[in-house]
Short mmCIF file of C-alpha atoms and ligand atoms in Angstrom, two decimals:
data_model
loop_
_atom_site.label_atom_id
_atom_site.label_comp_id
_atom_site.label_asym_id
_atom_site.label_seq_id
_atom_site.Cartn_x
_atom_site.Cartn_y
_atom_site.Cartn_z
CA UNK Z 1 0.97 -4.52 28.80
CA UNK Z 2 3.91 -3.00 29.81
CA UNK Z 3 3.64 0.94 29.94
CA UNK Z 4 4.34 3.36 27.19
CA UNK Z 5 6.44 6.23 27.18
CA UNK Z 6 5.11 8.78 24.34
CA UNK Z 7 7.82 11.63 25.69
CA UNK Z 8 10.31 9.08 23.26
CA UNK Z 9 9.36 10.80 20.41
CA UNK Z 10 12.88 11.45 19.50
CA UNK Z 11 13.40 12.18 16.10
CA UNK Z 12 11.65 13.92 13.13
CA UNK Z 13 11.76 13.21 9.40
CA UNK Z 14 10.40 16.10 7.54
CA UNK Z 15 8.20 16.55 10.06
CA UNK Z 16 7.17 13.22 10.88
CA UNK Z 17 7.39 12.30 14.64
CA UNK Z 18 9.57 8.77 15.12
CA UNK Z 19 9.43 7.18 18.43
CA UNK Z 20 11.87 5.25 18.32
CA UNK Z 21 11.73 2.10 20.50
CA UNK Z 22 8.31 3.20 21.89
CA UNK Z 23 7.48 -0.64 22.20
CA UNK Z 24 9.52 -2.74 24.32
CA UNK Z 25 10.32 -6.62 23.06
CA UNK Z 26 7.68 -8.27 25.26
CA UNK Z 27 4.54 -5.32 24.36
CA UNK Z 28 5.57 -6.20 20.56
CA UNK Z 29 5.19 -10.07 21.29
CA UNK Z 30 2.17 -9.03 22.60
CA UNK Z 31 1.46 -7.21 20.02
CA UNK Z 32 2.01 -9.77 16.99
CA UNK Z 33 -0.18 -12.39 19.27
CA UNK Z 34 -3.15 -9.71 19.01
CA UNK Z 35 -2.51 -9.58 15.50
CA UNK Z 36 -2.15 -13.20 14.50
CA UNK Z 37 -5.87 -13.01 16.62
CA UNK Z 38 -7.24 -10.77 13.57
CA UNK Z 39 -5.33 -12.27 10.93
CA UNK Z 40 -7.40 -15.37 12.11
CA UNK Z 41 -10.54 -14.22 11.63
CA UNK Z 42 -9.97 -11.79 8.98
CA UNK Z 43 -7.25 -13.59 6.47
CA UNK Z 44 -4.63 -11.68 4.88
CA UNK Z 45 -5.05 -11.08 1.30
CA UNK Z 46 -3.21 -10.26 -1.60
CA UNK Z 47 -4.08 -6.80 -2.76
CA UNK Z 48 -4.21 -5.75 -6.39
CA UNK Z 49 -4.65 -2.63 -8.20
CA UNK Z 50 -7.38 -1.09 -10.50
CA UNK Z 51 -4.55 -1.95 -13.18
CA UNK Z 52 -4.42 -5.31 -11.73
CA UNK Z 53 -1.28 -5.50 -10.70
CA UNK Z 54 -0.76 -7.94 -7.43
CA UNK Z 55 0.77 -5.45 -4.37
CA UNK Z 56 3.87 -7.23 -2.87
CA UNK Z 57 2.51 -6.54 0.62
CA UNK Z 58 -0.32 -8.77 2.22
CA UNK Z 59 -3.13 -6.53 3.89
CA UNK Z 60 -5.89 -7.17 6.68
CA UNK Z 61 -7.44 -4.87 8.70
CA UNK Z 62 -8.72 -4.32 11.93
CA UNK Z 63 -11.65 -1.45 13.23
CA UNK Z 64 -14.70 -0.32 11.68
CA UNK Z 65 -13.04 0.33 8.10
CA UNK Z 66 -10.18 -1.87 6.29
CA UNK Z 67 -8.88 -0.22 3.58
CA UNK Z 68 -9.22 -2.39 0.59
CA UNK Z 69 -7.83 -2.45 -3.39
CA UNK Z 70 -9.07 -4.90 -6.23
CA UNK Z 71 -10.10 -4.05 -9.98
CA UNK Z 72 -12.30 -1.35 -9.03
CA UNK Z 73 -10.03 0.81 -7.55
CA UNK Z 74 -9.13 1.47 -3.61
CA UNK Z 75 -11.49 2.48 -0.85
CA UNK Z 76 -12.64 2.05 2.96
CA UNK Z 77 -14.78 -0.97 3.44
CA UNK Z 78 -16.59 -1.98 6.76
CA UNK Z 79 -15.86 -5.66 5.48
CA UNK Z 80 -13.50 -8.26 4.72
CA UNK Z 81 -13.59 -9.32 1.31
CA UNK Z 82 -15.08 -12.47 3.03
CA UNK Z 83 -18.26 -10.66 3.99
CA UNK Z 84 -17.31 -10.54 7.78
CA UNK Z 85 -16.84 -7.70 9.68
CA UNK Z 86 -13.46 -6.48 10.44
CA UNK Z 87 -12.26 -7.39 14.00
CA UNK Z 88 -11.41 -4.80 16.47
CA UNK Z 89 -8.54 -2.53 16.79
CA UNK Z 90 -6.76 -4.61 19.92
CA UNK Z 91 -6.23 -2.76 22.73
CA UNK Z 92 -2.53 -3.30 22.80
CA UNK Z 93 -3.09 -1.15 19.65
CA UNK Z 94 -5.10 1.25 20.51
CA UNK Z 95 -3.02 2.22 23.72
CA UNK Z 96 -0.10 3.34 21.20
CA UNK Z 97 -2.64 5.66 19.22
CA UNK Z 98 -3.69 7.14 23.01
CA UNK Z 99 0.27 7.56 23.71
CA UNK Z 100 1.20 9.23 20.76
CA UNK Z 101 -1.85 11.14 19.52
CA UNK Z 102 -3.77 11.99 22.51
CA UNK Z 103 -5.58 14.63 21.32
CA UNK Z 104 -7.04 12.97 18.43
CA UNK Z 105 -10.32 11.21 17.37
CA UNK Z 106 -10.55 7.59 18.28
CA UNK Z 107 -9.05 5.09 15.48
CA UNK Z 108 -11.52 3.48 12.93
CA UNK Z 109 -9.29 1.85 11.14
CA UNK Z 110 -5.81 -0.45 11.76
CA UNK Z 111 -4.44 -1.26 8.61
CA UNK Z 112 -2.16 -4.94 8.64
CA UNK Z 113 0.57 -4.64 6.46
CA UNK Z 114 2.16 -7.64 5.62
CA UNK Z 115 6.13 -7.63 4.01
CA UNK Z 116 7.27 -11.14 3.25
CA UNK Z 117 11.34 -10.60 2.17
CA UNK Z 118 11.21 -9.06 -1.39
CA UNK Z 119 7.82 -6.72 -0.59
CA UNK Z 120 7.84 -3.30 -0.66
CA UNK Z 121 5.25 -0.19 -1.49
CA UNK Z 122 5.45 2.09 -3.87
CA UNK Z 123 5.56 6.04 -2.85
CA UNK Z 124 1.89 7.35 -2.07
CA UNK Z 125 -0.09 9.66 -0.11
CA UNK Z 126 -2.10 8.55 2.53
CA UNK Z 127 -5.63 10.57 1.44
CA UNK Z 128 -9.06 8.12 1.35
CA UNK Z 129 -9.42 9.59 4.26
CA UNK Z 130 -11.89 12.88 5.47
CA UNK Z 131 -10.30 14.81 7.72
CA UNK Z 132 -6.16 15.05 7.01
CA UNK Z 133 -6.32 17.06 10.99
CA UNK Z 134 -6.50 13.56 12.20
CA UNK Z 135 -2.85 12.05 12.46
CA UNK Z 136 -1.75 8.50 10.36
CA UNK Z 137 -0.14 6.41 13.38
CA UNK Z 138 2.36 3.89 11.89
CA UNK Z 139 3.86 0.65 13.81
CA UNK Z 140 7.02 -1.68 12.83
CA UNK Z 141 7.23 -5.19 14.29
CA UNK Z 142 9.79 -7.52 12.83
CA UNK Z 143 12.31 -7.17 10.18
CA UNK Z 144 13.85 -3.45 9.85
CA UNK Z 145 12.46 -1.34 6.88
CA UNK Z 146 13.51 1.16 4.96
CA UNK Z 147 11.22 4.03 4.94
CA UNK Z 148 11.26 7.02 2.79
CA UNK Z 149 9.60 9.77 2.46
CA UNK Z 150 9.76 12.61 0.77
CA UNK Z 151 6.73 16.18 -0.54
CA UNK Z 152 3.33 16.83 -0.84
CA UNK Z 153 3.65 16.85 -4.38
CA UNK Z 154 5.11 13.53 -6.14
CA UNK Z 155 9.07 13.84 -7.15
CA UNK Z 156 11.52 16.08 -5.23
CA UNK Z 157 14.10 15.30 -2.58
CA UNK Z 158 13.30 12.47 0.34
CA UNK Z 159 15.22 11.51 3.43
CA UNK Z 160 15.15 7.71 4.22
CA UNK Z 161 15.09 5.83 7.73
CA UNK Z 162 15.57 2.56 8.76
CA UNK Z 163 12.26 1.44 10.62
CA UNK Z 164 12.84 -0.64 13.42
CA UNK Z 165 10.63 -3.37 15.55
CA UNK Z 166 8.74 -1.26 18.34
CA UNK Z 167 8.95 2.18 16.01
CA UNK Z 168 6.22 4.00 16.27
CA UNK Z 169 5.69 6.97 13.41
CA UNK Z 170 3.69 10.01 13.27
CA UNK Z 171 2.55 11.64 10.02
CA UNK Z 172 0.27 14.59 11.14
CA UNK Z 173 -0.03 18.31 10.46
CA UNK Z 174 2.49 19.57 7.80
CA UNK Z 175 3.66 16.05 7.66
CA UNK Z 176 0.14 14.60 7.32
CA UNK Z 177 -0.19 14.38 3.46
CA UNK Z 178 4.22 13.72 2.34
CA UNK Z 179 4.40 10.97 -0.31
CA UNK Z 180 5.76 8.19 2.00
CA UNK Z 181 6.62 3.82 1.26
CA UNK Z 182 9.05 1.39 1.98
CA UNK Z 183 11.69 0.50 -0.46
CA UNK Z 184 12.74 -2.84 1.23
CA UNK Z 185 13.26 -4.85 4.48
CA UNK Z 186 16.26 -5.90 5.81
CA UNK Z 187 15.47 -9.79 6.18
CA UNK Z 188 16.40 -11.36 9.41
CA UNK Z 189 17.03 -8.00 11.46
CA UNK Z 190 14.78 -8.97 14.18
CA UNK Z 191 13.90 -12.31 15.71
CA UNK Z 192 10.61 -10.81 16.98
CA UNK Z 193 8.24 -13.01 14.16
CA UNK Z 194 8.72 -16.89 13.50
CA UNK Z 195 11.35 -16.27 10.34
CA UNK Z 196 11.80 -13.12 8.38
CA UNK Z 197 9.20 -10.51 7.57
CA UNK Z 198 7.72 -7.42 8.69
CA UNK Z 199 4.09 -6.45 9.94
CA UNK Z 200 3.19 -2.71 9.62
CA UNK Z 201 0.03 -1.14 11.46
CA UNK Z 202 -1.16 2.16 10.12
CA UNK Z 203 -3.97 3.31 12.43
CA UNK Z 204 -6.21 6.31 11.08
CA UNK Z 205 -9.50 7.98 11.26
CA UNK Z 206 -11.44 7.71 8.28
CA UNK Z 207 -14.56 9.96 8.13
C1 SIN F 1 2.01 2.47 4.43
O1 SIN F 1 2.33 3.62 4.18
O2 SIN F 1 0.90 2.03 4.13
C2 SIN F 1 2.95 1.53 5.10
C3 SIN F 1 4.18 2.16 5.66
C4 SIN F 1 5.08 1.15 6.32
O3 SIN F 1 4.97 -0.05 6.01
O4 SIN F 1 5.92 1.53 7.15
MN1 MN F 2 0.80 5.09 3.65
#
């Protein structure tokens, strides 16, 4: 894999750390070959809410914990709705959580985020999780995304940013808990994936 440079981390967003173009074309083909590996043994799925409403988004996960939503609500699960066990964070992966968060606990989780043209997710705080110190990790391959995010508490102003293939964000400290989502992707802004789309990774600790 061709080496990182964390000292990219180049803009902030309320507080959130972007590195912009922290991944270079041929680590995100990389990359998106790692994840089409976990995609194969742990499908994407269509996620729905305890209101059972169908997410636009397609989600798999990698690490010890996916995080999972049907009818009875949303949590961390050590399995695929399958029964298997999640496969493991790649290393590809895991080298951009060691870049950018050094200092942090080791990733349990890598959440796969799949936007087909049309998905998007709602404003939300990331917060299943134990220990807000540890930092959310975010990564864009593919189509460009428009990201916004805004307070701790829901409502009040937000700043938007286009979210490019290679991107790498950083939610952590004051920034750790801002109501964040995506209000759309750009389709056919990158040529990174086999036709339009966009794969997000969110990496985090869980316990
Ligand atoms: C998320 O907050 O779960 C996803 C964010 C993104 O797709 O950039
Ligand atoms: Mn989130």
């Amino acid at each position: 894999m061709s080496e990182l440079h964390p000292s990219s981390a180049n803009r902030t967003i309320r507080g959130a750390k972007l590195h912009d173009g922290l991944l270079d074309p041929a680590a995100q083909l990389a990359m998106v070959a790692d994840i089409r590996a976990v995609a194969r043994d742990a499908p994407f799925v269509t996620p729905v809410t305890r209101f059972r409403r169908e997410m636009s988004v397609r989600m798999t996960a990698a690490g010890r914990f996916g995080w999972v939503t049907d009818r009875t609500g949303y949590r961390y699960e050590p399995r695929h709705p399958s029964g298997v066990a999640w496969p493991e964070i790649p290393a590809s992966v895991r080298a951009v959580w060691d870049a950018v968060a050094p200092n942090a606990r080791p990733p349990e989780s890598c959440l796969v985020n799949w936007y087909a043209p049309g998905a998007r997710m709602g404003m939300h705080q990331d917060r299943d999780e134990a220990d807000f110190d540890q930092p959310v990790v975010s990564i864009s391959l593919g189509d460009d995304a428009l990201f916004r995010i805004g307070n701790i508490a829901r409502g009040g102003p937000t700043e938007s940013v286009w979210l490019r293939s290679g991107d790498v964000l950083v939610m952590s400290g004051d920034a750790r808990l801002l109501h964040h989502g995506v209000d759309r992707i750009a389709a056919g802004t990158s040529t990174l994936l086999d036709g339009p789309g966009r794969i997000n990774l969110t990496l985090r600790v869980v316990t």
